[in-house]
C-alpha cells in the first residue's frame, strides 16, 4: 500500500486550495470607510515591512548554513537543499498568513458594524484558517517530497526540519520582541501615565502595538507550529521505518493527511452568533473526533493492530487536556485569574506574587498529563515487548496531537485578528455596539491564544522527545549513563540554557520597551495637539523602533540554540550531548508552561478588572494589574513560546550534526 504515501502531498494541495478559497472570501468583504482603510493600511504596511527586513537578516544566516551543511552532508547539496526548502516553506506560510490577517482585521470590524457577531466571527476565523491551512499544507508537501525525492534517506530530510526550526526561532523571538516592546510602551505611557484607553489613536505606539499582534501571534506562532508539525512527521517517519518498515511511514503520512481533511471539516462547523468560544471549541472537537476514528481504522488496515492507535489517541487526548488546563489557569472564568485580580487591590507587588504562583502551579497538571501520555503511548504501542514499537508509539502520539494543527492554528490566529479589529473600531470611533462585538471576540481570542500556547508546549515536548530518540539512534547510543561526569555536566548545561535564553530575550524586550517609552513621551511632550486630537502622532517612528530592536536582538538567541549542541558534542561527546538535550527538555518545558500561563493570567486579570471589578479602569487595582500585565507580556509572548523552539531546534541540530559525534565520547 505504498501508493497511499502519495496521498500526503495531494492532501497538502487540498489544504492550500481551501486556504486560497478563504482568501477569496475575505477579499470580497467590504473594508469599510476611508478612515478604517487608512488605519488598516498602517498596520498592514508595518507588518509586511517588518517581515521584509526580518527575512533579509535570515537570508544571511541561511547562506552561512548552506556552506556549513554542504560539508556536514558529505560535500553534496542534498542536505543544504532540503534546509533551504524547509526555511522557504516556513517563510511562505508566514508571509501568506500574515498578509491575509492584516486584511481580515478591518473586514472583521466592518462585518461587526454591518452584519453583527456571526459574520464578524466568520471573517476573523477565516483569516486564521488561512494561516492554519498554509502551515499544514506546506508542511506535509515539503516533508513528503523531501522524503520521496531523497529515496527515503531521512538524514537528508533532517535538513528540511532544520530549515523550519531555524525560521521558527527567528520568527518567534523577533516577533515576540517586536510586539512586546510596542505593547509595554503603549500600556505604560498611554494607559497609566496619559490615562487614555487602549488602542486610542492619540497613542503614538498604537499602530506598532497592532502590528506586533500580527508579527508575534500570527507569523511567529505559525512558524512555531510549522516547525513542530514538520518535526513530529519526521520523527514518525524515522521511528515508523524502524518499527514497521514502510508501513510505519505510510501510517504516519495517512494520519497527517486525515488530520488535515478533518481540520477542513472542523472549519466548516465554526458557526454561531452568541458564543464564539463554543463555536471554536466545536470545530476543534469535531476535527479531533474524525481523526481518532480514521486513525483507528488505518491502524488496523496498515499495521494490523490497534496498538499504534493507542499512541495516537494518547497524543490527541494529551493535547485537549493540556488546552483545558491552560484555560483553567488563564481564563477569567476560573479562580486563578480572579485571585490575581483580587490581590491587585493591595498593589503591584501582590499582583506579581500571585501571578508568579499561578504560573508555577500551572506546570503541575500538564507535566503529569504529558508523563502519563508518554507511558500510555509507549506501553500501549507494545513497548514492553518491542522497544522500537513503543518509541514509535511516542512519535505517533506527537503526530496525533498535531494532526489537527490546521484548525488549532486557525483558532489561535483568529485571536490577533479579533484584537486588531477591536483596535480599528476604537481608532476609527465606530459605534459602541461594534466595539462590544469585537471585545467579545477579542476576549475569546485571549483565551484561545493561551490555549494555543499550551498546545504548542505539549506538542513541543512530545516532538522533542521523539527527535531525541532519533538522535540516540543516529549516534548509536543504547543508553545514557547519568553517573558519568560528562553526562552530568551536559544535563546541567541543558537545564541552564532555557534560563539564559529567557533572560536574554526578556532583557531584549526591556531595552526595546525603554526606547519605545522614551519615544512616546517625547511625542506627547514635543508635538502639540496630540492629546486634543488635532495632531497625528508619528506612528512610523514607533514602528521603526520595534523593528530595529527585534532584528538586532534576535541574533544571539538564534546562535545560542545552534552553537550550544555542537560545542557540547565536540567537547564532551555524544553521550554528554544526549544529557544536555534531556536537561533542556525538562527545564524548557517547565519554563515554557510557567511563563506562558503566568503571562496569560496577568493579562486576563487586567481585563477582568477593566470589566468593572475592584474599581474598574483607572483604579489602584487596575494600575497594579497593568504593571503585572507588562511583566507578563514578554513571559507569554516572547520568552515562553520561544523556549518551545529552543528545545526542538537544539535536538534537530544535534541530529543533523550527528555524523561528527558518532562514537566520540569527549575529551573528559
XYZ file of C-alpha atoms in Angstrom:
668
model
C 0.000 0.000 0.000
C 2.954 2.335 -0.553
C 0.846 4.238 -3.099
C -1.054 5.706 -0.115
C 2.064 7.727 0.715
C 1.410 9.879 -2.333
C -1.894 11.000 -0.855
C 0.109 13.209 1.540
C 1.209 15.882 -0.982
C -2.217 15.700 -2.668
C -3.954 16.446 0.647
C -1.414 19.233 1.196
C -2.524 20.790 -2.083
C -6.177 20.447 -0.981
C -5.298 22.365 2.209
C -3.759 25.162 0.144
C -6.806 25.270 -2.147
C -9.023 25.627 0.937
C -6.740 28.405 2.240
C -6.999 30.319 -1.033
C -10.778 29.896 -1.053
C -10.795 31.646 2.344
C -8.549 34.394 0.946
C -11.024 34.930 -1.879
C -13.896 35.094 0.628
C -12.071 37.692 2.765
C -11.094 39.860 -0.210
C -14.750 40.129 -1.243
C -15.739 41.625 2.136
C -16.031 45.417 2.225
C -13.139 47.020 4.148
C -15.284 49.906 5.442
C -14.844 53.652 5.243
C -11.726 55.607 4.275
C -10.541 56.043 7.871
C -10.802 52.298 8.502
C -8.830 51.579 5.329
C -6.197 54.135 6.339
C -5.642 52.623 9.800
C -5.658 49.090 8.392
C -3.128 50.208 5.785
C -0.771 51.454 8.506
C -0.957 48.065 10.237
C -0.578 46.057 7.017
C 2.369 48.099 5.743
C 4.145 47.976 9.113
C 3.732 44.205 9.400
C 4.893 43.452 5.870
C 7.828 45.873 6.181
C 8.950 44.061 9.326
C 8.750 40.688 7.577
C 10.750 42.010 4.642
C 13.545 43.284 6.858
C 13.494 40.151 9.017
C 13.783 37.865 6.012
C 16.826 39.787 4.752
C 18.617 39.079 8.042
C 17.525 35.440 7.912
C 18.850 35.253 4.341
C 22.388 35.964 5.563
C 22.070 33.213 8.181
C 20.687 30.814 5.557
C 23.656 31.439 3.288
C 26.086 30.595 6.093
C 24.152 27.413 6.944
C 24.208 26.262 3.309
C 28.005 26.352 3.343
C 28.244 24.523 6.688
C 25.710 21.855 5.704
C 27.497 21.280 2.404
C 30.496 19.934 4.330
C 28.482 18.198 7.087
C 26.413 16.431 4.401
C 29.423 14.897 2.689
C 30.089 17.744 0.228
C 26.799 17.250 -1.592
C 23.948 19.721 -1.973
C 21.199 17.320 -0.843
C 21.215 18.433 2.810
C 21.610 22.189 2.097
C 18.826 21.955 -0.498
C 16.291 20.449 1.912
C 17.352 23.049 4.501
C 16.559 25.845 2.040
C 13.196 24.274 1.197
C 12.318 23.956 4.893
C 13.190 27.602 5.502
C 11.433 28.791 2.344
C 8.205 26.889 3.061
C 8.087 28.262 6.611
C 8.654 31.806 5.325
C 5.968 31.351 2.660
C 3.402 30.129 5.202
C 4.142 33.086 7.482
C 4.053 35.612 4.658
C 0.702 34.441 3.274
C -0.851 34.048 6.716
C 0.132 37.482 7.958
C -0.715 39.212 4.698
C -4.260 37.870 4.979
C -4.538 38.514 8.740
C -3.738 42.200 8.243
C -6.559 42.404 5.692
C -9.065 40.350 7.680
C -8.840 42.659 10.725
C -10.580 45.684 9.181
C -13.106 43.460 7.427
C -13.948 41.901 10.786
C -14.612 45.389 12.193
C -16.795 46.323 9.247
C -18.656 43.000 9.349
C -19.398 43.576 13.034
C -20.806 47.004 12.149
C -22.796 45.896 9.105
C -23.914 42.341 9.955
C -23.216 41.525 13.611
C -21.416 38.818 15.567
C -21.871 35.796 13.271
C -20.348 37.461 10.190
C -17.529 39.042 12.193
C -16.642 35.638 13.675
C -16.710 34.070 10.200
C -14.332 36.677 8.768
C -11.889 36.588 11.697
C -11.828 32.796 11.806
C -11.396 32.575 8.017
C -8.324 34.779 8.360
C -6.920 32.405 10.962
C -7.803 29.375 8.814
C -5.570 30.681 6.029
C -2.582 30.592 8.388
C -3.534 27.132 9.694
C -4.021 25.522 6.308
C -0.889 27.080 4.826
C 1.162 25.668 7.719
C -0.111 22.087 7.432
C -0.406 22.166 3.639
C 3.136 23.391 3.009
C 4.441 21.265 5.896
C 3.146 17.948 4.588
C 4.039 18.784 0.978
C 7.582 19.718 1.975
C 8.313 16.767 4.244
C 6.730 14.183 1.908
C 8.500 15.445 -1.215
C 11.819 15.636 0.661
C 11.323 12.028 1.742
C 10.318 10.758 -1.701
C 12.927 12.661 -3.702
C 15.729 11.583 -1.339
C 14.728 7.954 -1.758
C 13.682 7.655 1.865
C 17.020 8.956 3.186
C 15.968 10.518 6.486
C 19.426 12.008 7.031
C 18.666 14.319 4.119
C 15.108 15.032 5.307
C 16.558 16.326 8.604
C 17.650 19.376 6.612
C 14.027 20.337 5.911
C 13.227 20.198 9.621
C 16.355 22.204 10.476
C 15.326 24.901 7.998
C 11.838 25.069 9.501
C 13.241 25.189 13.054
C 15.684 27.978 12.244
C 12.985 30.213 10.765
C 10.688 29.393 13.694
C 13.195 30.599 16.272
C 13.956 33.854 14.493
C 10.248 34.481 13.823
C 9.173 33.742 17.404
C 11.991 35.686 19.053
C 11.951 38.579 16.584
C 8.167 38.801 16.524
C 7.975 38.450 20.298
C 10.469 41.253 20.952
C 8.695 43.497 18.433
C 5.199 43.018 19.793
C 6.064 43.295 23.470
C 8.244 46.381 23.106
C 5.290 48.119 21.460
C 2.727 46.690 23.891
C 4.646 47.653 27.033
C 5.373 51.144 25.720
C 1.761 51.698 24.683
C 0.391 50.460 28.020
C 2.740 52.185 30.470
C 2.752 55.610 28.830
C -0.698 55.550 27.256
C -2.870 53.826 29.866
C -1.025 54.568 33.094
C 0.665 57.933 32.515
C -1.624 59.635 29.977
C -4.813 57.931 31.148
C -6.077 57.213 27.623
C -7.823 53.969 26.584
C -6.163 51.029 24.882
C -5.986 51.468 21.082
C -6.571 55.219 21.378
C -5.323 56.851 18.129
C -3.621 59.571 20.187
C -1.098 56.989 21.429
C 1.990 57.066 19.137
C 2.700 53.371 19.841
C -0.802 52.160 18.959
C -0.005 51.156 15.353
C 3.212 49.402 16.394
C 1.185 47.553 19.049
C -1.330 46.331 16.478
C 1.434 45.408 14.033
C 3.054 43.426 16.839
C -0.052 41.287 17.318
C 0.455 40.051 13.770
C 4.227 39.551 13.645
C 4.226 37.795 17.018
C 0.967 35.864 17.234
C 0.339 35.128 13.556
C 3.676 34.824 11.732
C 5.654 33.803 14.843
C 3.080 31.336 16.122
C 2.614 29.864 12.637
C 6.360 29.299 12.224
C 6.472 27.708 15.690
C 3.783 25.140 14.909
C 5.085 24.624 11.354
C 8.321 23.505 12.962
C 6.545 21.244 15.462
C 4.393 19.759 12.718
C 7.382 19.010 10.490
C 9.431 17.653 13.409
C 6.627 15.330 14.511
C 6.185 13.980 10.984
C 9.934 13.465 10.665
C 10.205 11.513 13.926
C 7.148 9.468 12.885
C 8.842 8.586 9.589
C 12.176 7.678 11.174
C 10.804 5.568 14.027
C 7.971 4.161 11.883
C 10.522 2.880 9.399
C 12.486 1.218 12.227
C 9.434 -0.329 13.894
C 7.166 -1.293 10.969
C 9.254 -0.724 7.821
C 7.405 1.176 5.093
C 4.006 0.522 6.723
C 5.051 2.776 9.606
C 5.913 5.536 7.135
C 2.580 5.125 5.359
C 0.609 5.275 8.614
C 2.390 8.493 9.596
C 1.534 10.141 6.279
C -2.064 8.864 6.312
C -2.656 10.097 9.871
C -1.375 13.561 8.976
C -3.480 13.585 5.800
C -6.638 12.571 7.659
C -5.949 15.287 10.242
C -5.805 17.937 7.521
C -9.086 16.799 5.979
C -10.657 16.646 9.451
C -9.447 20.198 10.147
C -11.090 21.428 6.953
C -14.299 19.709 8.057
C -13.925 21.299 11.502
C -13.554 24.766 9.949
C -16.974 24.403 8.343
C -18.563 23.686 11.740
C -17.409 27.005 13.272
C -20.647 28.960 13.182
C -22.574 30.993 15.731
C -23.752 34.427 16.780
C -23.985 34.043 20.561
C -20.982 32.150 21.950
C -17.766 32.378 19.854
C -15.863 30.169 22.316
C -18.408 27.365 21.935
C -18.271 27.644 18.141
C -14.461 27.451 18.080
C -14.421 24.528 20.515
C -16.966 22.696 18.366
C -14.667 22.927 15.347
C -11.681 21.606 17.306
C -13.622 18.713 18.858
C -15.177 17.739 15.516
C -11.741 17.582 13.846
C -10.294 15.539 16.726
C -13.191 13.051 16.628
C -12.828 12.457 12.883
C -9.062 11.988 13.244
C -9.464 9.453 16.044
C -11.964 7.344 14.100
C -9.852 7.321 10.936
C -6.663 6.714 12.950
C -8.150 3.543 14.434
C -9.322 2.248 11.054
C -5.986 2.795 9.303
C -4.059 1.362 12.250
C -5.918 -1.920 11.705
C -5.558 -1.807 7.917
C -1.898 -0.788 7.642
C -0.273 -2.085 10.839
C -2.659 -4.997 11.533
C -3.096 -3.850 15.100
C -4.853 -1.206 17.172
C -1.788 -0.794 19.376
C -0.176 2.078 17.426
C -3.534 3.836 17.516
C -3.296 3.915 21.314
C -0.330 6.249 20.856
C -2.403 8.432 18.505
C -5.286 8.579 20.975
C -2.862 9.426 23.807
C -1.465 12.351 21.815
C -4.888 13.750 20.903
C -6.159 13.427 24.490
C -2.983 14.982 25.957
C -3.349 17.947 23.595
C -7.002 18.509 24.528
C -6.398 18.114 28.278
C -3.398 20.488 28.277
C -5.515 23.013 26.387
C -8.224 22.765 29.051
C -5.721 23.026 31.911
C -4.241 26.109 30.267
C -7.709 27.645 30.097
C -8.213 26.947 33.825
C -5.117 28.990 34.701
C -5.507 31.792 32.143
C -9.247 32.430 31.772
C -11.132 34.893 33.968
C -13.859 32.260 34.318
C -11.661 30.382 36.808
C -10.211 31.071 40.233
C -6.522 31.596 39.378
C -7.138 34.778 37.365
C -9.791 36.042 39.796
C -7.298 35.665 42.666
C -4.691 37.739 40.810
C -7.308 40.437 40.205
C -8.324 40.338 43.886
C -4.703 40.598 45.034
C -4.171 43.616 42.763
C -6.141 45.692 45.264
C -3.094 45.813 47.549
C -0.665 46.884 44.848
C 1.632 45.719 42.072
C 3.808 43.577 44.359
C 0.955 41.298 45.441
C -0.243 41.135 41.837
C 3.211 39.939 40.770
C 3.455 37.398 43.616
C 0.018 35.982 42.831
C 0.763 35.752 39.100
C 4.100 34.012 39.633
C 2.477 31.488 41.963
C -0.301 30.786 39.457
C 2.241 30.240 36.675
C 4.309 27.875 38.796
C 1.291 25.873 39.928
C 0.072 25.629 36.333
C 3.026 23.367 35.483
C 1.757 20.523 37.673
C -1.192 19.294 35.626
C 0.377 19.471 32.139
C 3.577 17.745 33.258
C 1.638 14.895 34.868
C -0.546 14.571 31.757
C 2.489 14.580 29.441
C 4.119 11.911 31.625
C 1.002 9.735 31.583
C 0.659 10.262 27.831
C 4.252 9.126 27.209
C 3.795 5.985 29.311
C 0.438 5.131 27.717
C 1.783 5.745 24.198
C 4.894 3.606 24.810
C 3.251 0.665 26.571
C 0.037 0.826 24.541
C 2.006 0.614 21.306
C 3.776 -2.527 22.553
C 6.911 -1.020 24.065
C 7.110 -3.624 26.852
C 7.799 -6.354 24.302
C 9.235 -4.338 21.401
C 11.096 -1.143 22.287
C 11.066 0.234 18.744
C 7.297 -0.114 18.514
C 6.961 1.648 21.861
C 9.147 4.515 20.697
C 7.075 4.736 17.532
C 4.047 4.998 19.816
C 5.543 8.153 21.370
C 6.370 9.587 17.936
C 2.907 8.852 16.571
C 1.422 10.461 19.711
C 3.122 13.714 18.663
C 1.760 13.261 15.126
C -1.700 12.579 16.599
C -1.589 15.708 18.730
C -0.511 17.819 15.747
C -2.669 16.080 13.156
C -5.397 18.694 13.666
C -2.887 21.572 13.741
C -4.734 23.135 10.805
C -7.753 24.081 12.898
C -5.728 24.578 16.098
C -3.620 27.241 14.387
C -6.758 28.723 12.811
C -8.300 29.167 16.273
C -5.060 30.659 17.599
C -4.503 33.061 14.675
C -8.119 34.193 14.959
C -7.163 35.924 18.241
C -4.867 38.693 16.931
C -7.266 39.352 14.041
C -10.087 39.941 16.536
C -7.739 42.057 18.677
C -6.803 44.214 15.683
C -10.489 44.511 14.747
C -11.190 45.999 18.184
C -8.262 48.376 17.822
C -9.503 49.592 14.449
C -13.011 50.046 15.864
C -11.564 52.207 18.669
C -9.260 54.255 16.442
C -11.991 54.870 13.875
C -14.574 55.745 16.534
C -17.091 53.178 15.323
C -20.415 52.788 17.205
C -20.296 51.298 20.725
C -22.082 48.112 19.654
C -19.240 47.378 17.198
C -16.662 47.578 19.962
C -18.856 45.331 22.114
C -18.799 42.663 19.399
C -15.052 42.965 18.775
C -14.358 42.965 22.526
C -16.378 39.757 22.832
C -14.381 38.189 20.003
C -11.120 39.514 21.473
C -11.880 38.117 24.940
C -12.300 34.679 23.404
C -9.130 35.314 21.386
C -7.113 35.907 24.570
C -8.186 32.519 25.864
C -7.596 30.756 22.532
C -4.123 32.324 22.352
C -3.257 30.971 25.795
C -4.711 27.574 24.886
C -2.722 27.628 21.642
C 0.469 28.246 23.588
C -0.354 25.322 25.895
C -0.954 23.126 22.874
C 2.338 24.283 21.328
C 4.235 23.452 24.526
C 2.693 19.972 24.807
C 3.428 19.208 21.171
C 6.968 20.562 21.590
C 7.577 18.171 24.485
C 6.453 15.100 22.538
C 8.160 16.211 19.318
C 11.473 16.976 21.056
C 11.308 13.638 22.898
C 10.721 11.782 19.612
C 13.586 13.621 17.908
C 15.744 12.914 20.971
C 15.125 9.178 20.466
C 16.095 9.600 16.810
C 19.296 11.317 17.943
C 20.273 8.396 20.211
C 19.819 6.050 17.250
C 21.809 8.312 14.930
C 24.838 8.348 17.282
C 24.342 4.668 18.209
C 23.642 5.189 21.905
C 21.821 2.301 23.591
C 21.572 4.206 26.859
C 22.826 7.358 28.586
C 24.699 6.809 31.865
C 23.751 9.696 34.164
C 26.552 8.808 36.608
C 29.251 9.891 34.147
C 30.740 13.345 34.870
C 30.434 14.463 31.248
C 26.766 13.476 31.090
C 26.033 15.240 34.395
C 27.764 18.354 33.102
C 25.736 18.123 29.902
C 22.468 17.827 31.846
C 23.273 20.908 33.918
C 24.219 22.884 30.810
C 20.992 21.810 29.120
C 18.942 22.731 32.177
C 20.584 26.154 32.284
C 20.067 27.088 28.627
C 16.304 27.861 28.803
C 17.021 30.215 31.728
C 19.852 32.018 29.919
C 17.775 32.150 26.737
C 14.778 33.581 28.612
C 16.931 36.135 30.425
C 18.372 37.393 27.157
C 15.019 37.654 25.380
C 13.366 39.368 28.357
C 16.198 41.885 28.606
C 15.820 42.468 24.874
C 12.150 43.333 25.396
C 13.083 45.589 28.317
C 15.639 47.532 26.286
C 13.307 47.903 23.313
C 10.415 48.916 25.586
C 12.559 51.613 27.223
C 13.265 53.091 23.796
C 9.562 52.924 22.960
C 8.543 54.604 26.232
C 11.028 57.446 25.671
C 9.725 57.978 22.127
C 6.071 58.041 23.188
C 6.854 60.506 25.998
C 8.819 62.670 23.566
C 5.923 62.851 21.153
C 3.431 63.723 23.889
C 5.771 66.496 25.031
C 7.031 67.900 21.715
C 4.066 67.531 19.333
C 1.302 69.948 20.371
C -2.273 68.856 19.844
C -1.847 65.070 20.193
C -3.947 64.816 23.341
C -6.562 67.159 21.881
C -6.776 65.026 18.732
C -5.764 67.909 16.432
C -2.326 66.447 15.550
C -1.447 62.975 14.237
C 1.293 61.154 16.167
C 4.388 59.928 14.340
C 3.353 56.272 14.233
C 6.156 55.261 11.848
C 8.908 56.135 14.352
C 7.464 53.727 16.927
C 7.136 51.004 14.289
C 10.792 51.525 13.347
C 11.963 51.323 16.985
C 10.288 47.929 17.466
C 11.529 46.650 14.109
C 15.158 47.650 14.660
C 15.205 46.245 18.207
C 13.670 42.938 17.163
C 16.113 42.386 14.303
C 19.100 43.358 16.439
C 18.216 41.240 19.445
C 17.068 38.023 17.736
C 20.566 37.066 16.516
C 22.192 35.907 19.771
C 19.306 33.618 20.895
C 19.358 32.019 17.449
C 23.093 31.393 17.593
C 22.779 30.088 21.155
C 20.410 27.333 20.024
C 22.666 26.248 17.155
C 26.138 26.598 18.667
C 25.420 25.053 22.106
C 24.711 21.446 20.980
C 27.581 21.454 18.501
C 30.021 22.761 21.140
C 28.909 20.253 23.793
C 29.054 17.397 21.277
C 32.572 18.282 20.117
C 33.952 18.879 23.617
C 32.073 16.428 25.843
C 30.922 13.859 23.271
C 27.716 12.276 22.020
C 26.542 10.883 25.366
C 27.034 14.207 27.151
C 25.131 15.912 24.337
C 22.302 13.462 24.986
C 22.382 14.570 28.624
C 22.271 18.207 27.560
C 19.221 17.604 25.363
C 17.456 15.784 28.210
C 18.218 18.596 30.659
C 16.996 21.239 28.210
C 13.813 19.281 27.528
C 12.861 19.008 31.204
C 13.655 22.561 32.291
C 12.493 24.031 28.981
C 9.009 22.504 29.100
C 8.563 23.618 32.723
C 9.774 27.153 31.994
C 7.613 27.438 28.877
C 4.439 26.385 30.714
C 5.206 28.618 33.700
C 5.988 31.729 31.669
C 3.176 31.363 29.126
C 0.478 30.705 31.719
C 1.654 33.360 34.170
C 1.627 35.928 31.372
C -1.815 34.872 30.194
C -3.184 35.007 33.734
C -1.811 38.524 34.327
C -3.312 39.700 31.040
C -6.793 38.389 31.779
C -6.679 39.607 35.394
C -6.194 43.111 33.997
C -9.124 42.644 31.611
C -11.258 41.226 34.437
C -10.700 44.445 36.422
C -11.386 46.547 33.313
C -14.846 44.963 33.161
C -15.668 46.853 36.368
C -14.361 44.609 39.135
C -12.411 46.092 42.084
C -12.907 49.680 40.913
C -12.538 49.115 37.174
C -10.409 51.208 34.831
C -8.373 53.951 36.482
C -8.493 52.383 39.943
C -5.382 51.494 42.003
C -6.147 47.808 41.369
C -6.181 48.487 37.626
C -2.820 50.291 37.781
C -1.338 47.286 39.644
C -2.854 44.889 37.096
C -1.392 46.891 34.189
C 2.046 46.565 35.815
C 1.555 42.819 36.159
C 0.418 42.595 32.551
C 3.528 44.403 31.320
C 5.697 41.905 33.231
C 3.648 39.071 31.776
C 3.865 40.351 28.205
C 7.420 39.089 27.496
C 6.643 35.992 29.592
C 3.766 34.846 27.397
C 4.632 36.295 24.001
C 8.430 36.304 23.798
C 10.399 34.046 26.132
C 7.800 31.383 26.966
C 6.773 30.356 23.447
C 10.336 30.740 22.135
C 11.572 28.055 24.554
C 9.477 25.502 22.633
C 11.578 26.162 19.580
C 14.834 26.253 21.524
C 14.464 22.666 22.738
C 13.363 21.372 19.326
C 15.996 23.297 17.376
C 18.822 22.042 19.605
C 17.603 18.475 19.073
C 17.371 18.764 15.298
C 20.797 20.466 15.172
C 22.171 17.504 17.119
C 20.565 15.132 14.611
C 21.944 16.952 11.572
C 25.452 17.179 13.042
C 25.320 13.616 14.448
C 27.981 12.319 11.984
C 30.524 14.472 13.846
C 29.724 12.806 17.189
C 29.231 9.106 16.356
C 31.456 7.014 18.627
C 33.001 10.114 20.205
C 32.755 10.293 23.995
C 34.523 13.578 24.665
C 37.750 14.942 25.990
C 36.873 14.267 29.651
